[in-house]
PDB file of C-alpha atoms in Angstrom:
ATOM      1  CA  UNK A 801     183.077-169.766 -88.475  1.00  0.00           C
ATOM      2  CA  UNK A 802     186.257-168.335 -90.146  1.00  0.00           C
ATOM      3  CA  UNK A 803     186.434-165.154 -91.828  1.00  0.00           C
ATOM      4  CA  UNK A 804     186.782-166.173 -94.978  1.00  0.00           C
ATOM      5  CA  UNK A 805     184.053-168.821 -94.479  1.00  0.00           C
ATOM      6  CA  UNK A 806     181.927-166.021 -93.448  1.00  0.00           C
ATOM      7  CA  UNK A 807     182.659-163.878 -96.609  1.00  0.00           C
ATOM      8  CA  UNK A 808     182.065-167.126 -98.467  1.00  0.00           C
ATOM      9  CA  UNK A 809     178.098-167.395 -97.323  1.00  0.00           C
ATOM     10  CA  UNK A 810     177.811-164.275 -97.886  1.00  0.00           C
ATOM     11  CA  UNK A 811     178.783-164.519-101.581  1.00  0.00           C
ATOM     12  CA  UNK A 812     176.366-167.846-101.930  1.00  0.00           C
ATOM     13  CA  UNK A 813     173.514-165.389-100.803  1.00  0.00           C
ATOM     14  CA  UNK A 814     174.397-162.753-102.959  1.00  0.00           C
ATOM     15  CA  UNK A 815     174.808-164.785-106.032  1.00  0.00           C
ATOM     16  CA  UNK A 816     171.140-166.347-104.370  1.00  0.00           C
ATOM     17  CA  UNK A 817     169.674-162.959-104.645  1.00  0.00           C
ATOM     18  CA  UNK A 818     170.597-162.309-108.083  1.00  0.00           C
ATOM     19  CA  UNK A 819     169.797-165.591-109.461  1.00  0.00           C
ATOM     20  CA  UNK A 820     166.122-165.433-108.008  1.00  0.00           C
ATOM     21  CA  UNK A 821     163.072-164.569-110.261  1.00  0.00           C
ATOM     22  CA  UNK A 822     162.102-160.957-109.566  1.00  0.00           C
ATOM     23  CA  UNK A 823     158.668-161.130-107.878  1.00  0.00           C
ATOM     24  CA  UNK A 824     155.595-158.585-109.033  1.00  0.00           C
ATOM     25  CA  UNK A 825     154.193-156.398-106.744  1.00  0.00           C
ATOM     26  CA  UNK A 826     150.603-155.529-105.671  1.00  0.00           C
ATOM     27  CA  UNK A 827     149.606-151.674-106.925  1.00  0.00           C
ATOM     28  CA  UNK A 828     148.064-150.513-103.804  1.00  0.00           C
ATOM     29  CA  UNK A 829     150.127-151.968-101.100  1.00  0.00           C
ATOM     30  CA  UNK A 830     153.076-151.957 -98.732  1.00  0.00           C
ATOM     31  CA  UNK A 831     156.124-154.181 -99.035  1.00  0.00           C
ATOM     32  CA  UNK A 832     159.192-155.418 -97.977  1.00  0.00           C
ATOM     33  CA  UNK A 833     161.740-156.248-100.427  1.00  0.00           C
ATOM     34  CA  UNK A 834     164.784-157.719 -99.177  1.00  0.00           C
ATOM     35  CA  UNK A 835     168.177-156.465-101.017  1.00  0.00           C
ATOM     36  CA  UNK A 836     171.751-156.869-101.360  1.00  0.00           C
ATOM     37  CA  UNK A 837     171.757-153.799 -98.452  1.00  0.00           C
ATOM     38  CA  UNK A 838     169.278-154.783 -96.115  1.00  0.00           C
ATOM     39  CA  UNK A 839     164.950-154.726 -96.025  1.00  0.00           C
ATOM     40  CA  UNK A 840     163.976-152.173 -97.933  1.00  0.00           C
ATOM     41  CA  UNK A 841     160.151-151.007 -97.750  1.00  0.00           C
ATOM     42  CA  UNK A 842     158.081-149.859-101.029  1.00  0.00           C
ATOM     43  CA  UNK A 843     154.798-148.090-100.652  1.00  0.00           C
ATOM     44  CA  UNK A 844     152.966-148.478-103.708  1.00  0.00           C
ATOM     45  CA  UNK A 845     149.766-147.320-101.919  1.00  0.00           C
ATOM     46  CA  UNK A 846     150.403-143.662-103.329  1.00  0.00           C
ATOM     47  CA  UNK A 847     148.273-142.141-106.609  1.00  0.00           C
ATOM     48  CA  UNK A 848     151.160-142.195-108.907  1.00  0.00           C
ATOM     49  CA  UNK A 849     151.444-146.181-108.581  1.00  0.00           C
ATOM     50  CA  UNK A 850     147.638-146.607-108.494  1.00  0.00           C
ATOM     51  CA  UNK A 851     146.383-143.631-110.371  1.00  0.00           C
ATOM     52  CA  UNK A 852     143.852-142.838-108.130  1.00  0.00           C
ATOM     53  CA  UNK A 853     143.649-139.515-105.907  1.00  0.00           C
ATOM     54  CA  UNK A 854     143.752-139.870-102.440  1.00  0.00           C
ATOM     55  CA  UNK A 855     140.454-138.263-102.290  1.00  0.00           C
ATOM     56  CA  UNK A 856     138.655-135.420-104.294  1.00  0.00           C
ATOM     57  CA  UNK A 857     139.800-131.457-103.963  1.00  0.00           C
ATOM     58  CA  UNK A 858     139.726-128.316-105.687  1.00  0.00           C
ATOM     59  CA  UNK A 859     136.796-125.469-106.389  1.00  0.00           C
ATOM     60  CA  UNK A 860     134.959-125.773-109.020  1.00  0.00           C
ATOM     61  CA  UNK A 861     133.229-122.540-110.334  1.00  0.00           C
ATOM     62  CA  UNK A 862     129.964-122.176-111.826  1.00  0.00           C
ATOM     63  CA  UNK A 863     128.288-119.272-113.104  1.00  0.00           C
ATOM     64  CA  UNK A 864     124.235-119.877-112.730  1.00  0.00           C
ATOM     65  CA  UNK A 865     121.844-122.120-110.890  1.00  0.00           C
ATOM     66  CA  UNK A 866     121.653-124.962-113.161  1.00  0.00           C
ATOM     67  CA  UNK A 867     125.288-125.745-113.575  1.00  0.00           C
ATOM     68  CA  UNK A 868     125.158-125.282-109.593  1.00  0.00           C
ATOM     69  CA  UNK A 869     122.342-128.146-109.104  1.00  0.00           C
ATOM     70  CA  UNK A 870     124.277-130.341-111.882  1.00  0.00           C
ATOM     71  CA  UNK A 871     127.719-130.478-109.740  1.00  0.00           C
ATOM     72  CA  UNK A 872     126.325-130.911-106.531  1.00  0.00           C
ATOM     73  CA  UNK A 873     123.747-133.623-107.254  1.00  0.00           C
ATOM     74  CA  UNK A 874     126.875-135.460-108.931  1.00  0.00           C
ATOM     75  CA  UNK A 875     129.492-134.749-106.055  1.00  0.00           C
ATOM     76  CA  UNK A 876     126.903-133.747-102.331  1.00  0.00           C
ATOM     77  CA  UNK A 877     126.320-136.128 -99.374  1.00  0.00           C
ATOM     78  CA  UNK A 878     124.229-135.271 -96.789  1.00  0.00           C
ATOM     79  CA  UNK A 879     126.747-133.644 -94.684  1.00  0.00           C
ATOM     80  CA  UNK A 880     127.455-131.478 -97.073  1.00  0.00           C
ATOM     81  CA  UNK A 881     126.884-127.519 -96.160  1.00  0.00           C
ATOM     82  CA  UNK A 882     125.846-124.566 -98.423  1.00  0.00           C
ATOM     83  CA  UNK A 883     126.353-120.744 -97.351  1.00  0.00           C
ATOM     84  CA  UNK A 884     125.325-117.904 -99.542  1.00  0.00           C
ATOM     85  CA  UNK A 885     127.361-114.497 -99.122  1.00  0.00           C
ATOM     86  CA  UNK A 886     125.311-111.619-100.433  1.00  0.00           C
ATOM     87  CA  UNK A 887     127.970-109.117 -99.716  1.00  0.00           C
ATOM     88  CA  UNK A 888     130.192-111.135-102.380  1.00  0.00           C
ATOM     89  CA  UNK A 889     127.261-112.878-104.369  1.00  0.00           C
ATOM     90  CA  UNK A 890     128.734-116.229-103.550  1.00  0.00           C
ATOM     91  CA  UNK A 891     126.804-119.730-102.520  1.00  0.00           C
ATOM     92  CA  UNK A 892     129.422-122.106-101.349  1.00  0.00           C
ATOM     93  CA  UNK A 893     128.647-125.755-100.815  1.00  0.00           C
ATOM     94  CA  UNK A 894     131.147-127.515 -98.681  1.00  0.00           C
ATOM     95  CA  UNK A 895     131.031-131.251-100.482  1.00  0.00           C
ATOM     96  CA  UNK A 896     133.288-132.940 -98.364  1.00  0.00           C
ATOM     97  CA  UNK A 897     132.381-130.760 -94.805  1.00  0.00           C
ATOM     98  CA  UNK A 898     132.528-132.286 -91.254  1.00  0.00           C
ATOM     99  CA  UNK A 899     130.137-135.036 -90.197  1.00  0.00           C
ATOM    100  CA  UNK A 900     128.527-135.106 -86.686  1.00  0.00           C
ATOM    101  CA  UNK A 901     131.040-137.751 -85.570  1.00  0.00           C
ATOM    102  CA  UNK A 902     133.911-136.930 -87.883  1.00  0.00           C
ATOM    103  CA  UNK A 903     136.463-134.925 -89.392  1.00  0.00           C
ATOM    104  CA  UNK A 904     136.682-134.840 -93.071  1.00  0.00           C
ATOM    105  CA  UNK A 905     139.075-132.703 -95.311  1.00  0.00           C
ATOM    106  CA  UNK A 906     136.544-130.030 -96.612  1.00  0.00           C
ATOM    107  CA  UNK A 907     138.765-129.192 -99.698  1.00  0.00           C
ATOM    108  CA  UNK A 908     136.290-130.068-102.164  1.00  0.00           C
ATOM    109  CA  UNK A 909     133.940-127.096-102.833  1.00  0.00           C
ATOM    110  CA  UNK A 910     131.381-125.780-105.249  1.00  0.00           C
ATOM    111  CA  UNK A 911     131.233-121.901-105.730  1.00  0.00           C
ATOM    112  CA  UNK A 912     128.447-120.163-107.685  1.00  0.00           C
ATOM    113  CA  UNK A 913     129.996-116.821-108.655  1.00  0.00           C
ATOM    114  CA  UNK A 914     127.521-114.646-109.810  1.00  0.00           C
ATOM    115  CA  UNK A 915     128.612-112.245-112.987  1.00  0.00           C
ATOM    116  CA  UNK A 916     126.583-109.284-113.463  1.00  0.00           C
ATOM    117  CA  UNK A 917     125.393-108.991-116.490  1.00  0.00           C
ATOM    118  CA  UNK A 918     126.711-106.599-119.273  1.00  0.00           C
ATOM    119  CA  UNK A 919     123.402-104.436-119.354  1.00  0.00           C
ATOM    120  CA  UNK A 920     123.093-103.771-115.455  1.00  0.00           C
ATOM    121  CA  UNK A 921     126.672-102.445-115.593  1.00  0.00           C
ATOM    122  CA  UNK A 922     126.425-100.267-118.405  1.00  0.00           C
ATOM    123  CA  UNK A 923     122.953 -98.889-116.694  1.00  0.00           C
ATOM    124  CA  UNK A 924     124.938 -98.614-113.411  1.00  0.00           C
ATOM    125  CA  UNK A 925     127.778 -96.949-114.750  1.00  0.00           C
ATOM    126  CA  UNK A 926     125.532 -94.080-116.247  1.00  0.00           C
ATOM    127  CA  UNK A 927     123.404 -94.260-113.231  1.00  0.00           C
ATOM    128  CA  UNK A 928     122.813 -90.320-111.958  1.00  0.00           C
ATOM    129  CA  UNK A 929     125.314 -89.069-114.413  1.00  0.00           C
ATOM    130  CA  UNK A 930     124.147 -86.084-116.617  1.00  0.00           C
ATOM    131  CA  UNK A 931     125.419 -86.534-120.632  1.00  0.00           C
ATOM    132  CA  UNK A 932     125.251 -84.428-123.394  1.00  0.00           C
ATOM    133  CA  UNK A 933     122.445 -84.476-125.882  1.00  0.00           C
ATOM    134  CA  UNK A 934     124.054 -87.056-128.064  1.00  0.00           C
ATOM    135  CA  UNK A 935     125.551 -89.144-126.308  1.00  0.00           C
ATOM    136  CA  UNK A 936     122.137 -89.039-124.437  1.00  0.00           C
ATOM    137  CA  UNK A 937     120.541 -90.121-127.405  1.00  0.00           C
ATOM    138  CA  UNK A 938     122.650 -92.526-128.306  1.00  0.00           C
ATOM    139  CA  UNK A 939     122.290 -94.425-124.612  1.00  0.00           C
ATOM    140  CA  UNK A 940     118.761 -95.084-125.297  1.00  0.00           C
ATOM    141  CA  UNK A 941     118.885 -96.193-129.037  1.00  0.00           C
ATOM    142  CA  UNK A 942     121.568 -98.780-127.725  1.00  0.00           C
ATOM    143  CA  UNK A 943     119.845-100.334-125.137  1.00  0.00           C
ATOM    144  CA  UNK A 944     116.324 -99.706-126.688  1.00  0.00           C
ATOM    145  CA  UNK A 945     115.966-103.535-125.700  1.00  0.00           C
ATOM    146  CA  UNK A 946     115.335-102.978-121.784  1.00  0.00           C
ATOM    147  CA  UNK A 947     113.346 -99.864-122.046  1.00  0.00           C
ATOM    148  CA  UNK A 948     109.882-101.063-121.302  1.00  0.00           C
ATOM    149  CA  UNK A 949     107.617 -97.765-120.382  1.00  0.00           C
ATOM    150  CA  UNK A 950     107.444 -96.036-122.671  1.00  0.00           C
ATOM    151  CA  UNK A 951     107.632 -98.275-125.337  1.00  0.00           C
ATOM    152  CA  UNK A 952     110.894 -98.982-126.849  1.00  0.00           C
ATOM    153  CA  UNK A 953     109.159 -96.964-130.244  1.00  0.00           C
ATOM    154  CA  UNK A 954     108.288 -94.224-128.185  1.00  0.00           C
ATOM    155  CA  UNK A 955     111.573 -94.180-126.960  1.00  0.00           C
ATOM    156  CA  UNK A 956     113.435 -94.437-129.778  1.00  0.00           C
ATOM    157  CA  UNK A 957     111.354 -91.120-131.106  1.00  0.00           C
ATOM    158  CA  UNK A 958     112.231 -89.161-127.909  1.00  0.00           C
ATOM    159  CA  UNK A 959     116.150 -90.003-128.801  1.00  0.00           C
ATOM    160  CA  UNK A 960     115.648 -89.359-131.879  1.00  0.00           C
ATOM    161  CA  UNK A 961     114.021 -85.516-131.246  1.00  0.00           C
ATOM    162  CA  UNK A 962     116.833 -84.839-128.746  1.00  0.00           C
ATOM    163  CA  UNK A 963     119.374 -85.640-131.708  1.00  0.00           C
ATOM    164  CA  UNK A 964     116.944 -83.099-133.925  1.00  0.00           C
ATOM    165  CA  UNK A 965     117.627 -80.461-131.425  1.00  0.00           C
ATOM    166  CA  UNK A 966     120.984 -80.032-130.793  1.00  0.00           C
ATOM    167  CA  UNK A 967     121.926 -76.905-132.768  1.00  0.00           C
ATOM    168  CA  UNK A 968     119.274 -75.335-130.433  1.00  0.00           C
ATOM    169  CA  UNK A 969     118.886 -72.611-126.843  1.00  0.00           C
ATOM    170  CA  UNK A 970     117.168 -74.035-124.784  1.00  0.00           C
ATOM    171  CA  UNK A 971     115.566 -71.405-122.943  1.00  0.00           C
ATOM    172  CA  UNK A 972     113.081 -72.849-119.768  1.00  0.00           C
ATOM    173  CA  UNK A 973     111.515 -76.148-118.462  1.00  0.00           C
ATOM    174  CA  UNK A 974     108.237 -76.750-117.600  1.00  0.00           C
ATOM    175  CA  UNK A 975     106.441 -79.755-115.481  1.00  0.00           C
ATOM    176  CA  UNK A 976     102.964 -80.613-116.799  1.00  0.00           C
ATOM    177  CA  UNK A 977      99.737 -82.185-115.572  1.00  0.00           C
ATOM    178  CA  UNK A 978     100.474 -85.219-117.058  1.00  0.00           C
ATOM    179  CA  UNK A 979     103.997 -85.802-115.166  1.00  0.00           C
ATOM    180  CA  UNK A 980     105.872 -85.193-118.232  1.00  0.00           C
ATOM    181  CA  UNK A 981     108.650 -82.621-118.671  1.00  0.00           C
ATOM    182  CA  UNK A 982     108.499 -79.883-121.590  1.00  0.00           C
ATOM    183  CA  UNK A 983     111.485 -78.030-122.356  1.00  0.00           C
ATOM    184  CA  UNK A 984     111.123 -75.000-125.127  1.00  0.00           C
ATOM    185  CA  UNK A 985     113.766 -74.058-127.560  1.00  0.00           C
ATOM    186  CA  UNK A 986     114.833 -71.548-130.255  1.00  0.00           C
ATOM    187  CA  UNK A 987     116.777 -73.058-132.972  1.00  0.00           C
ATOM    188  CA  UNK A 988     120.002 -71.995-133.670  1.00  0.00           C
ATOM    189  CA  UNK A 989     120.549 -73.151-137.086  1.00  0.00           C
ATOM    190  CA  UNK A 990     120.527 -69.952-139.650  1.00  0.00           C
ATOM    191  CA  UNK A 991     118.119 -71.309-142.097  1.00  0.00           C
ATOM    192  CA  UNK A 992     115.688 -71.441-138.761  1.00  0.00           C
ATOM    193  CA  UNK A 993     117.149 -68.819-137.014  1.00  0.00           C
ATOM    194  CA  UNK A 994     114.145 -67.683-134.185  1.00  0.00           C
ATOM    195  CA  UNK A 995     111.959 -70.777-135.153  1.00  0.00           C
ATOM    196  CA  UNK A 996     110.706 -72.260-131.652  1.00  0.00           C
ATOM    197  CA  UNK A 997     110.015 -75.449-130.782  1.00  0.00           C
ATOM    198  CA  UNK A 998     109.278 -78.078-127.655  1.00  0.00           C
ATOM    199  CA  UNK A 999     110.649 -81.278-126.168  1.00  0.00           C
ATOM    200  CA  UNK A1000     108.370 -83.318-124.172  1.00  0.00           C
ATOM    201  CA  UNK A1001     109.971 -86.184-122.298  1.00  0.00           C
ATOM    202  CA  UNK A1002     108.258 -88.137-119.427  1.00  0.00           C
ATOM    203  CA  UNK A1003     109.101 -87.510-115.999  1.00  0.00           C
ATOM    204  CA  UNK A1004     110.128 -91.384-115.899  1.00  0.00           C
ATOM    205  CA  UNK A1005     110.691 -94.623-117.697  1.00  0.00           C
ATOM    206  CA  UNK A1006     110.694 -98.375-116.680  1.00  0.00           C
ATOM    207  CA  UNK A1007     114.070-100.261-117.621  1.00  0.00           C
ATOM    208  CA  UNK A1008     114.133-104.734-117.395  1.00  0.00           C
ATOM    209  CA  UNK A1009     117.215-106.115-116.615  1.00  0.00           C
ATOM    210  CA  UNK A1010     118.543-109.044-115.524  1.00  0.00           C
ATOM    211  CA  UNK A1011     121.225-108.545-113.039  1.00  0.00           C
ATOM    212  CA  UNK A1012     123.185-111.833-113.548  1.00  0.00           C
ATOM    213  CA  UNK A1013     124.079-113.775-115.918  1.00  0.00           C
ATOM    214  CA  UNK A1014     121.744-116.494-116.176  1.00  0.00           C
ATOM    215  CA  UNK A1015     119.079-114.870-113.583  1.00  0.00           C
ATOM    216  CA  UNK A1016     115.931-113.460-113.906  1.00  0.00           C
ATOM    217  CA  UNK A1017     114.468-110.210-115.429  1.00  0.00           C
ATOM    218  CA  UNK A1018     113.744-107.192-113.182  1.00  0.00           C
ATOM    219  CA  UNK A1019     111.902-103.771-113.617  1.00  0.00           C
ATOM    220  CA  UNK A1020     113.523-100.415-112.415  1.00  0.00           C
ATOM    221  CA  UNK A1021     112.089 -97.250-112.395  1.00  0.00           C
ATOM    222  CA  UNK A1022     114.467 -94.398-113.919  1.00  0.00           C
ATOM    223  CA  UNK A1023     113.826 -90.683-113.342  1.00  0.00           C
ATOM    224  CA  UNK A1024     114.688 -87.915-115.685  1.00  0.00           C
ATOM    225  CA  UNK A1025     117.529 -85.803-114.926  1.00  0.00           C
ATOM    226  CA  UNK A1026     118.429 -82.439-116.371  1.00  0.00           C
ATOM    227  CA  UNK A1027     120.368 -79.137-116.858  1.00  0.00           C
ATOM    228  CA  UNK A1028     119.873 -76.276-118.258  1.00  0.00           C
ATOM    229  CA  UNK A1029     122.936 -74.323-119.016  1.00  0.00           C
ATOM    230  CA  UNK A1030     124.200 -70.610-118.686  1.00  0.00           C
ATOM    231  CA  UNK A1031     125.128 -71.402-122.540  1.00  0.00           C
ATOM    232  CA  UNK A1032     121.929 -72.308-123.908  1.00  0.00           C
ATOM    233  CA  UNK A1033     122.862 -76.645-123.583  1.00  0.00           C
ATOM    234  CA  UNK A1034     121.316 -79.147-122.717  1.00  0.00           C
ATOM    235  CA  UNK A1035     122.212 -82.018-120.388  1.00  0.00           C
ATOM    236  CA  UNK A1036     120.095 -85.170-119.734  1.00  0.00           C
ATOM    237  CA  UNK A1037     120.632 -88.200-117.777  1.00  0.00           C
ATOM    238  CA  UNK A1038     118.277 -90.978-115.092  1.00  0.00           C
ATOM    239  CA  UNK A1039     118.681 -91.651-111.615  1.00  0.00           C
ATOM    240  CA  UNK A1040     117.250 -95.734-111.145  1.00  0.00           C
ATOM    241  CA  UNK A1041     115.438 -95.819-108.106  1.00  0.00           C
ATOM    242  CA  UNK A1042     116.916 -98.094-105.357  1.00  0.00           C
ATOM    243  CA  UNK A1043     118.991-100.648-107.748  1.00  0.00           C
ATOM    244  CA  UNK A1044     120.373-101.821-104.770  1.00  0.00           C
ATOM    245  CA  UNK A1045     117.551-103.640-103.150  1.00  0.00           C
ATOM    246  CA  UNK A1046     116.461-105.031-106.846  1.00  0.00           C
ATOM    247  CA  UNK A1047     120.013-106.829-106.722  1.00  0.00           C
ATOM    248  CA  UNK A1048     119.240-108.130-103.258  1.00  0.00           C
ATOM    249  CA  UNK A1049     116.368-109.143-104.364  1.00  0.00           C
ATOM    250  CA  UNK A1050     117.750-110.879-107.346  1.00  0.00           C
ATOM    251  CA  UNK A1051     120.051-113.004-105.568  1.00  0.00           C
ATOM    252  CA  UNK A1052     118.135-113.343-102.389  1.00  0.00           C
ATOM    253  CA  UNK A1053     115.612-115.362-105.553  1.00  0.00           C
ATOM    254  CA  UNK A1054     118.795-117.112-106.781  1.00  0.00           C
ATOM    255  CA  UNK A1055     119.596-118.707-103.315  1.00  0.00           C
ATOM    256  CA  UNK A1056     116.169-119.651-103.276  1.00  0.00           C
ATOM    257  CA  UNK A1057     116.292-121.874-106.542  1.00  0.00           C
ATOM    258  CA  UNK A1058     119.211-123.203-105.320  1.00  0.00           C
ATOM    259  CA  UNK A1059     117.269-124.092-101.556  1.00  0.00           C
ATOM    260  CA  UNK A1060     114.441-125.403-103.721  1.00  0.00           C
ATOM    261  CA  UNK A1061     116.693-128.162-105.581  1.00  0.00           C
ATOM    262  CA  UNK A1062     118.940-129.250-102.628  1.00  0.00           C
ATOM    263  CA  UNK A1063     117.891-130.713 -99.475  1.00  0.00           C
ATOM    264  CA  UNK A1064     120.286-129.643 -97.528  1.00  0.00           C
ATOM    265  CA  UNK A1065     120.246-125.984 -95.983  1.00  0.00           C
ATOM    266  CA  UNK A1066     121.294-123.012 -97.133  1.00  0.00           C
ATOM    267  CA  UNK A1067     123.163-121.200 -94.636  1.00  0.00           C
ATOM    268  CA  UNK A1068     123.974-117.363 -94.494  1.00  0.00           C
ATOM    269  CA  UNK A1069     127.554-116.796 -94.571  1.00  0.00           C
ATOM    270  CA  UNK A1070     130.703-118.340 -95.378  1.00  0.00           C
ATOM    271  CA  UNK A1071     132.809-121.649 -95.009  1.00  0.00           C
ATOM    272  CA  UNK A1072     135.737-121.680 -92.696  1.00  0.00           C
TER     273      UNK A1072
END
């Protein structure tokens, strides 16, 4: 065939090509489209052309049991593998984790992060810290709430006789038979000047608080702590007894909602 016979065909089957009917193609497969330059091969198996991810990801992040046992009951197989972290208060379930036969992606995850609650942290915070006589005071009229024993009333009047008695000396402490603590005073306040008087505060309390958000209530036992200044002051504080073990505790009860409402195991420590 000539050259210019050749270029001729070559025309027909362009002009061929552009007089066809474009053809529709199938969302969610692989083709070969013949052009003008050559085969040309379109993957339309990809989640922008069929709008579907390839398969599920991500962390999701929940904050108490129940929104834990929601998400995995919607998303859990039975391959999939839980681990609780009490150093960082984590339970991880693995959704998509290895099967016995196969290898799967394990990048979609559940993660209860537990948030301690505003109340333990404030208690924590002033945990074995001595404060001044107000600001004393005012610690246990704002969380009169959690104070259990003594009654929150009975409470509220010890605050409220350590506010009385702060233009006072106080001059000596004194344990009595009943556990409590007596300190004596001589007020300082010219109108009383030389008038004596007593504070009697027990030698402890009971606190509740919930360590998480969303968990259960727990009882602490505080202890009275004091100083008597060179000066004549006063300082007051608590020392809990062994919070530590009450937050083990507390999440060692969480993990074992969370066993109750799965069937598959929890395990202790973390994914890979």
């Amino acid at each position: 065939m000539s050259i210019d016979a050749t270029d001729n065909a070559r025309t027909l089957i362009t002009f061929a090509q552009q007089a066809a009917a474009p053809v529709a193609l199938e969302v969610g497969k692989y083709h070969v489209v013949r052009t003008a330059e050559g085969f040309r091969t379109v993957d339309l198996t990809t989640p922008e052309h069929t709008g579907v991810p390839e398969r599920k990801a991500g962390t999701t992040t929940v904050r108490d049991t129940t929104s834990f046992a929601a998400y995995f009951a919607k998303h859990a197989d039975p391959d999939t593998e839980v681990y609780a972290d009490a150093d960082r208060l984590t339970v991880t379930a693995v959704l998509d984790a290895h099967t016995p036969a196969a290898a799967r992606w394990s990048g979609h995850r559940l993660v209860l992060h537990l948030r301690k609650s505003d109340a333990w942290s404030q208690w924590m915070r002033h945990d074995g810290q001595l404060m001044q006589q107000e600001q004393f005071a005012e610690f246990l009229e704002d969380h009169l709430p959690e104070l259990l024993k003594p009654s929150a009333a009975d409470m509220l009047e010890i605050a409220q006789s350590i506010q009385g008695a702060t233009k006072v000396e106080w001059q000596n402490s004194t344990r009595l038979a009943s556990g409590q603590r007596q300190f004596q005073f001589v007020e300082t306040v010219t109108a009383k000047a030389g008038q004596k008087g007593q504070l009697v505060i027990p030698e402890t309390f009971t606190v509740g608080l919930v360590p998480f958000e969303g968990s259960a209530g727990y009882e602490l036992t505080a202890r009275f702590r004091y100083r008597l200044g060179r000066d004549g002051g006063l300082s007051l504080g608590y020392k809990l007894e062994r919070p530590d073990d009450v937050l083990r505790t507390a999440f060692a009860d969480v993990v074992d909602t969370i066993d109750g409402d799965i069937e598959q195991p929890v395990m202790n420590g973390t994914p890979a």
